[in-house]
mmCIF file of C-alpha atoms and ligand atoms in Angstrom:
data_model
loop_
_atom_site.group_PDB
_atom_site.id
_atom_site.type_symbol
_atom_site.label_atom_id
_atom_site.label_comp_id
_atom_site.label_asym_id
_atom_site.label_seq_id
_atom_site.Cartn_x
_atom_site.Cartn_y
_atom_site.Cartn_z
ATOM 1 C CA UNK A 1 0.190 0.297 -0.056
ATOM 2 C CA UNK A 2 1.476 3.721 -0.732
ATOM 3 C CA UNK A 3 2.071 5.413 2.326
ATOM 4 C CA UNK A 4 -0.163 8.498 2.988
ATOM 5 C CA UNK A 5 2.340 10.718 4.378
ATOM 6 C CA UNK A 6 6.151 11.456 4.527
ATOM 7 C CA UNK A 7 8.535 10.618 6.736
ATOM 8 C CA UNK A 8 8.517 14.979 7.148
ATOM 9 C CA UNK A 9 5.314 15.562 7.833
ATOM 10 C CA UNK A 10 4.680 13.307 10.629
ATOM 11 C CA UNK A 11 4.897 15.240 14.278
ATOM 12 C CA UNK A 12 2.733 13.059 16.141
ATOM 13 C CA UNK A 13 2.168 9.736 17.453
ATOM 14 C CA UNK A 14 -0.892 8.637 18.282
ATOM 15 C CA UNK A 15 -1.052 5.238 20.220
ATOM 16 C CA UNK A 16 -3.831 2.143 20.563
ATOM 17 C CA UNK A 17 -3.249 0.770 24.470
ATOM 18 C CA UNK A 18 -3.828 -2.608 24.747
ATOM 19 C CA UNK A 19 -1.125 -5.636 22.934
ATOM 20 C CA UNK A 20 0.342 -2.205 22.027
ATOM 21 C CA UNK A 21 2.197 -0.063 24.541
ATOM 22 C CA UNK A 22 1.715 -4.022 27.445
ATOM 23 C CA UNK A 23 0.079 -7.009 26.834
ATOM 24 C CA UNK A 24 -3.870 -6.480 28.718
ATOM 25 C CA UNK A 25 -5.089 -7.909 24.843
ATOM 26 C CA UNK A 26 -3.930 -11.137 27.128
ATOM 27 C CA UNK A 27 -5.721 -9.828 30.548
ATOM 28 C CA UNK A 28 -8.679 -9.040 28.260
ATOM 29 C CA UNK A 29 -8.255 -12.058 25.764
ATOM 30 C CA UNK A 30 -9.300 -14.703 29.113
ATOM 31 C CA UNK A 31 -11.205 -12.130 30.938
ATOM 32 C CA UNK A 32 -13.556 -12.287 27.870
ATOM 33 C CA UNK A 33 -13.582 -16.479 27.195
ATOM 34 C CA UNK A 34 -14.191 -17.322 30.974
ATOM 35 C CA UNK A 35 -17.259 -15.480 30.687
ATOM 36 C CA UNK A 36 -17.893 -16.664 26.458
ATOM 37 C CA UNK A 37 -17.961 -20.075 28.647
ATOM 38 C CA UNK A 38 -20.318 -19.701 31.124
ATOM 39 C CA UNK A 39 -22.294 -18.630 28.875
ATOM 40 C CA UNK A 40 -22.028 -21.752 26.945
ATOM 41 C CA UNK A 41 -20.458 -19.225 24.189
ATOM 42 C CA UNK A 42 -18.083 -21.233 22.233
ATOM 43 C CA UNK A 43 -14.591 -19.343 22.520
ATOM 44 C CA UNK A 44 -13.185 -19.039 18.629
ATOM 45 C CA UNK A 45 -9.751 -17.801 17.977
ATOM 46 C CA UNK A 46 -11.426 -15.205 15.326
ATOM 47 C CA UNK A 47 -14.073 -13.630 17.895
ATOM 48 C CA UNK A 48 -10.351 -13.259 20.295
ATOM 49 C CA UNK A 49 -8.969 -10.996 17.076
ATOM 50 C CA UNK A 50 -12.233 -10.125 16.139
ATOM 51 C CA UNK A 51 -12.301 -8.338 20.041
ATOM 52 C CA UNK A 52 -9.460 -6.662 19.887
ATOM 53 C CA UNK A 53 -9.884 -2.773 20.165
ATOM 54 C CA UNK A 54 -13.492 -3.238 20.315
ATOM 55 C CA UNK A 55 -15.871 -1.751 23.412
ATOM 56 C CA UNK A 56 -17.075 -3.872 26.539
ATOM 57 C CA UNK A 57 -20.759 -3.634 25.454
ATOM 58 C CA UNK A 58 -19.965 -4.007 22.014
ATOM 59 C CA UNK A 59 -17.493 -7.116 22.913
ATOM 60 C CA UNK A 60 -19.513 -9.050 25.051
ATOM 61 C CA UNK A 61 -22.768 -8.110 22.345
ATOM 62 C CA UNK A 62 -20.391 -9.793 19.905
ATOM 63 C CA UNK A 63 -20.238 -12.996 21.477
ATOM 64 C CA UNK A 64 -23.523 -13.127 22.682
ATOM 65 C CA UNK A 65 -24.575 -12.850 19.074
ATOM 66 C CA UNK A 66 -21.583 -15.477 18.091
ATOM 67 C CA UNK A 67 -23.541 -18.390 20.284
ATOM 68 C CA UNK A 68 -27.022 -16.892 18.612
ATOM 69 C CA UNK A 69 -27.666 -15.737 22.511
ATOM 70 C CA UNK A 70 -27.669 -11.347 21.694
ATOM 71 C CA UNK A 71 -31.723 -11.841 22.687
ATOM 72 C CA UNK A 72 -31.264 -14.365 25.684
ATOM 73 C CA UNK A 73 -30.350 -11.295 28.758
ATOM 74 C CA UNK A 74 -32.285 -7.810 28.963
ATOM 75 C CA UNK A 75 -29.570 -4.765 28.882
ATOM 76 C CA UNK A 76 -29.673 -4.407 32.741
ATOM 77 C CA UNK A 77 -28.203 -8.631 32.963
ATOM 78 C CA UNK A 78 -25.514 -7.997 30.030
ATOM 79 C CA UNK A 79 -24.415 -4.718 31.546
ATOM 80 C CA UNK A 80 -24.165 -7.061 34.741
ATOM 81 C CA UNK A 81 -22.048 -9.712 32.515
ATOM 82 C CA UNK A 82 -20.413 -6.603 31.338
ATOM 83 C CA UNK A 83 -18.554 -5.274 35.303
ATOM 84 C CA UNK A 84 -18.528 -9.091 36.156
ATOM 85 C CA UNK A 85 -14.999 -9.154 32.791
ATOM 86 C CA UNK A 86 -13.501 -5.359 34.121
ATOM 87 C CA UNK A 87 -13.771 -6.795 37.690
ATOM 88 C CA UNK A 88 -11.587 -10.354 36.408
ATOM 89 C CA UNK A 89 -9.454 -7.585 34.260
ATOM 90 C CA UNK A 90 -9.155 -4.851 37.283
ATOM 91 C CA UNK A 91 -7.905 -8.145 39.269
ATOM 92 C CA UNK A 92 -4.976 -8.950 36.551
ATOM 93 C CA UNK A 93 -4.093 -4.987 36.053
ATOM 94 C CA UNK A 94 -3.658 -4.592 39.170
ATOM 95 C CA UNK A 95 -0.822 -7.134 39.377
ATOM 96 C CA UNK A 96 1.091 -5.044 36.928
ATOM 97 C CA UNK A 97 4.387 -2.919 37.011
ATOM 98 C CA UNK A 98 6.671 -1.402 34.621
ATOM 99 C CA UNK A 99 8.266 -5.124 33.747
ATOM 100 C CA UNK A 100 4.476 -5.309 32.170
ATOM 101 C CA UNK A 101 5.634 -2.817 29.158
ATOM 102 C CA UNK A 102 5.789 -4.406 25.549
ATOM 103 C CA UNK A 103 9.525 -4.998 24.637
ATOM 104 C CA UNK A 104 11.348 -1.389 22.699
ATOM 105 C CA UNK A 105 7.996 0.125 23.695
ATOM 106 C CA UNK A 106 9.709 2.208 26.843
ATOM 107 C CA UNK A 107 13.188 2.999 23.681
ATOM 108 C CA UNK A 108 10.582 4.598 21.485
ATOM 109 C CA UNK A 109 8.806 6.609 23.409
ATOM 110 C CA UNK A 110 11.777 7.938 24.479
ATOM 111 C CA UNK A 111 13.393 8.661 21.561
ATOM 112 C CA UNK A 112 9.674 10.303 20.139
ATOM 113 C CA UNK A 113 9.751 12.327 23.175
ATOM 114 C CA UNK A 114 13.021 13.945 22.594
ATOM 115 C CA UNK A 115 13.777 14.407 18.772
ATOM 116 C CA UNK A 116 9.705 16.528 19.714
ATOM 117 C CA UNK A 117 7.478 14.427 18.656
ATOM 118 C CA UNK A 118 3.639 15.040 19.989
ATOM 119 C CA UNK A 119 2.023 12.217 21.686
ATOM 120 C CA UNK A 120 -1.547 10.889 22.307
ATOM 121 C CA UNK A 121 -3.585 8.162 23.340
ATOM 122 C CA UNK A 122 -6.571 6.686 22.038
ATOM 123 C CA UNK A 123 -7.866 3.313 23.404
ATOM 124 C CA UNK A 124 -11.478 2.473 23.841
ATOM 125 C CA UNK A 125 -10.025 1.504 27.222
ATOM 126 C CA UNK A 126 -12.233 2.558 30.353
ATOM 127 C CA UNK A 127 -9.114 1.556 32.520
ATOM 128 C CA UNK A 128 -6.478 3.339 30.311
ATOM 129 C CA UNK A 129 -5.462 5.917 32.680
ATOM 130 C CA UNK A 130 -4.684 2.342 35.423
ATOM 131 C CA UNK A 131 -3.238 1.229 33.325
ATOM 132 C CA UNK A 132 -0.696 4.585 32.326
ATOM 133 C CA UNK A 133 -0.411 3.868 36.232
ATOM 134 C CA UNK A 134 0.942 0.507 36.072
ATOM 135 C CA UNK A 135 3.116 0.819 33.866
ATOM 136 C CA UNK A 136 4.706 4.557 35.306
ATOM 137 C CA UNK A 137 4.086 5.193 31.666
ATOM 138 C CA UNK A 138 1.660 8.791 32.901
ATOM 139 C CA UNK A 139 4.120 11.183 32.329
ATOM 140 C CA UNK A 140 4.395 10.077 28.428
ATOM 141 C CA UNK A 141 0.595 10.456 27.229
ATOM 142 C CA UNK A 142 -0.435 14.564 28.745
ATOM 143 C CA UNK A 143 -2.948 13.773 26.530
ATOM 144 C CA UNK A 144 -5.683 10.765 25.979
ATOM 145 C CA UNK A 145 -9.251 10.228 24.081
ATOM 146 C CA UNK A 146 -11.981 9.544 27.284
ATOM 147 C CA UNK A 147 -13.458 6.729 24.446
ATOM 148 C CA UNK A 148 -16.874 7.792 27.481
ATOM 149 C CA UNK A 149 -17.427 10.324 24.900
ATOM 150 C CA UNK A 150 -17.131 8.597 21.781
ATOM 151 C CA UNK A 151 -20.172 8.256 19.786
ATOM 152 C CA UNK A 152 -19.034 5.390 17.980
ATOM 153 C CA UNK A 153 -15.554 3.391 18.897
ATOM 154 C CA UNK A 154 -13.164 0.832 15.884
ATOM 155 C CA UNK A 155 -13.215 0.728 13.015
ATOM 156 C CA UNK A 156 -14.905 4.376 13.377
ATOM 157 C CA UNK A 157 -11.915 7.160 12.353
ATOM 158 C CA UNK A 158 -14.086 8.993 15.130
ATOM 159 C CA UNK A 159 -11.036 8.260 17.548
ATOM 160 C CA UNK A 160 -8.166 8.647 15.674
ATOM 161 C CA UNK A 161 -8.864 12.243 14.836
ATOM 162 C CA UNK A 162 -9.563 13.067 18.835
ATOM 163 C CA UNK A 163 -6.249 11.289 18.732
ATOM 164 C CA UNK A 164 -5.113 13.891 16.693
ATOM 165 C CA UNK A 165 -6.925 16.475 17.596
ATOM 166 C CA UNK A 166 -5.548 16.745 20.835
ATOM 167 C CA UNK A 167 -2.402 17.800 19.956
ATOM 168 C CA UNK A 168 -3.531 20.280 17.465
ATOM 169 C CA UNK A 169 -3.118 18.203 14.468
ATOM 170 C CA UNK A 170 -3.793 17.529 10.876
ATOM 171 C CA UNK A 171 -4.443 13.273 10.868
ATOM 172 C CA UNK A 172 -1.735 13.919 7.636
ATOM 173 C CA UNK A 173 1.051 14.990 10.499
ATOM 174 C CA UNK A 174 -0.041 11.484 12.644
ATOM 175 C CA UNK A 175 1.404 8.227 12.334
ATOM 176 C CA UNK A 176 -1.525 5.370 14.294
ATOM 177 C CA UNK A 177 0.451 2.719 16.766
ATOM 178 C CA UNK A 178 -2.114 -0.519 15.772
ATOM 179 C CA UNK A 179 -2.466 -4.374 16.919
ATOM 180 C CA UNK A 180 -5.954 -5.007 16.006
ATOM 181 C CA UNK A 181 -7.591 -5.120 12.396
ATOM 182 C CA UNK A 182 -10.221 -2.767 13.721
ATOM 183 C CA UNK A 183 -7.448 -0.511 15.259
ATOM 184 C CA UNK A 184 -5.843 0.242 12.046
ATOM 185 C CA UNK A 185 -9.458 -0.052 9.683
ATOM 186 C CA UNK A 186 -10.341 3.457 12.510
ATOM 187 C CA UNK A 187 -6.341 4.866 11.531
ATOM 188 C CA UNK A 188 -6.716 4.948 8.028
ATOM 189 C CA UNK A 189 -10.104 6.338 7.455
ATOM 190 C CA UNK A 190 -9.285 8.779 9.617
ATOM 191 C CA UNK A 191 -7.127 9.831 7.218
ATOM 192 C CA UNK A 192 -3.683 9.274 9.685
ATOM 193 C CA UNK A 193 -0.563 6.878 7.730
ATOM 194 C CA UNK A 194 -1.577 3.264 10.096
ATOM 195 C CA UNK A 195 1.122 0.470 11.349
ATOM 196 C CA UNK A 196 0.203 -2.780 12.588
ATOM 197 C CA UNK A 197 1.531 -4.837 14.847
ATOM 198 C CA UNK A 198 1.383 -8.181 14.922
ATOM 199 C CA UNK A 199 -0.195 -11.053 12.074
ATOM 200 C CA UNK A 200 0.422 -9.537 9.093
ATOM 201 C CA UNK A 201 -2.012 -11.243 8.055
ATOM 202 C CA UNK A 202 -4.613 -10.026 9.752
ATOM 203 C CA UNK A 203 -3.721 -5.988 10.255
ATOM 204 C CA UNK A 204 -2.977 -6.301 5.972
ATOM 205 C CA UNK A 205 -4.087 -2.799 5.875
ATOM 206 C CA UNK A 206 -2.089 -0.960 7.407
ATOM 207 C CA UNK A 207 0.455 1.000 6.181
ATOM 208 C CA UNK A 208 3.887 -0.887 7.488
ATOM 209 C CA UNK A 209 3.726 -3.602 10.044
ATOM 210 C CA UNK A 210 6.045 -4.612 12.354
ATOM 211 C CA UNK A 211 6.284 -8.703 13.907
ATOM 212 C CA UNK A 212 6.804 -7.253 17.464
ATOM 213 C CA UNK A 213 6.623 -3.933 18.515
ATOM 214 C CA UNK A 214 10.681 -4.457 19.420
ATOM 215 C CA UNK A 215 11.043 -3.215 15.704
ATOM 216 C CA UNK A 216 9.395 -0.328 15.870
ATOM 217 C CA UNK A 217 12.303 2.631 15.914
ATOM 218 C CA UNK A 218 12.377 6.094 13.810
ATOM 219 C CA UNK A 219 14.186 4.565 12.025
ATOM 220 C CA UNK A 220 13.002 2.180 11.498
ATOM 221 C CA UNK A 221 9.147 3.596 9.740
ATOM 222 C CA UNK A 222 11.808 5.460 8.091
ATOM 223 C CA UNK A 223 12.209 3.549 5.664
ATOM 224 C CA UNK A 224 9.324 2.479 5.043
ATOM 225 C CA UNK A 225 7.476 5.350 4.525
HETATM 226 C C1 G6P B 301 -9.422 -2.454 24.473
HETATM 227 C C2 G6P B 301 -8.715 -3.533 24.182
HETATM 228 C C3 G6P B 301 -10.219 -4.215 23.684
HETATM 229 C C4 G6P B 301 -11.604 -3.511 24.929
HETATM 230 C C5 G6P B 301 -11.524 -2.949 25.484
HETATM 231 C C6 G6P B 301 -12.028 -1.575 26.320
HETATM 232 O O1 G6P B 301 -9.872 -1.188 22.553
HETATM 233 O O2 G6P B 301 -8.250 -3.934 23.058
HETATM 234 O O3 G6P B 301 -10.628 -5.458 24.029
HETATM 235 O O4 G6P B 301 -12.808 -4.374 25.376
HETATM 236 O O5 G6P B 301 -10.520 -1.080 24.516
HETATM 237 O O6 G6P B 301 -12.049 -2.135 27.193
HETATM 238 P P1 G6P B 301 -12.040 -1.861 28.577
HETATM 239 O O7 G6P B 301 -11.126 -1.904 29.738
HETATM 240 O O8 G6P B 301 -12.630 -0.226 28.677
HETATM 241 O O9 G6P B 301 -13.356 -3.118 28.728
HETATM 242 MG MG1 MG B 302 -5.266 -3.040 21.207
#
């Protein structure tokens, strides 16, 4: 795919959190898997991958739909189920430390900061600020999109548009970083340059792909653009 921007145009980075900064995507998956088992919904790799980047309530709806159970619960029951998943998830993230930052991410954030790039967070997670705090990365993210203010989740571009706006940058001046297909689609729809971290077959729509976070450096991005 032709990259949208040249490297010299880029002034800021808009980051996803879960699966990019830290491996909380594993904790999300474990907690949803537990709930799916309880609801009698078969857990598959496709369902697991499809849930990445998707808001809490939308994730629950996807799981119920996968088991043809979308009409089996009242709204109140659905909120209780989502709360149960979140309680399990929060239990796990409370045990996190800076050792849970994915390889290469801290040096990359330092590299961005020392080269004057602006940084914001575009995570659908309402637990984002807590996770950053546990990782001791709060200072790197002065601007965080509040997912409670969004009218649509990823793959809608809204969260990435807001991530650029918080930095007072145009979308073309931003690179978005994602591990989820829905997130890469959101970045592309926002007209930002997309980096996909992980399986290139799942993230085939990304402008740049890195299999591992450790591969992401300014130099590697410059080479790719
Ligand atoms: C991120 C994760 C999803 C999660 C969503 C909401 O996008 O990739 O797996 O469902 O955030 O997270 P929350 O912590 O608010 O339930
Ligand atoms: Mg993610």
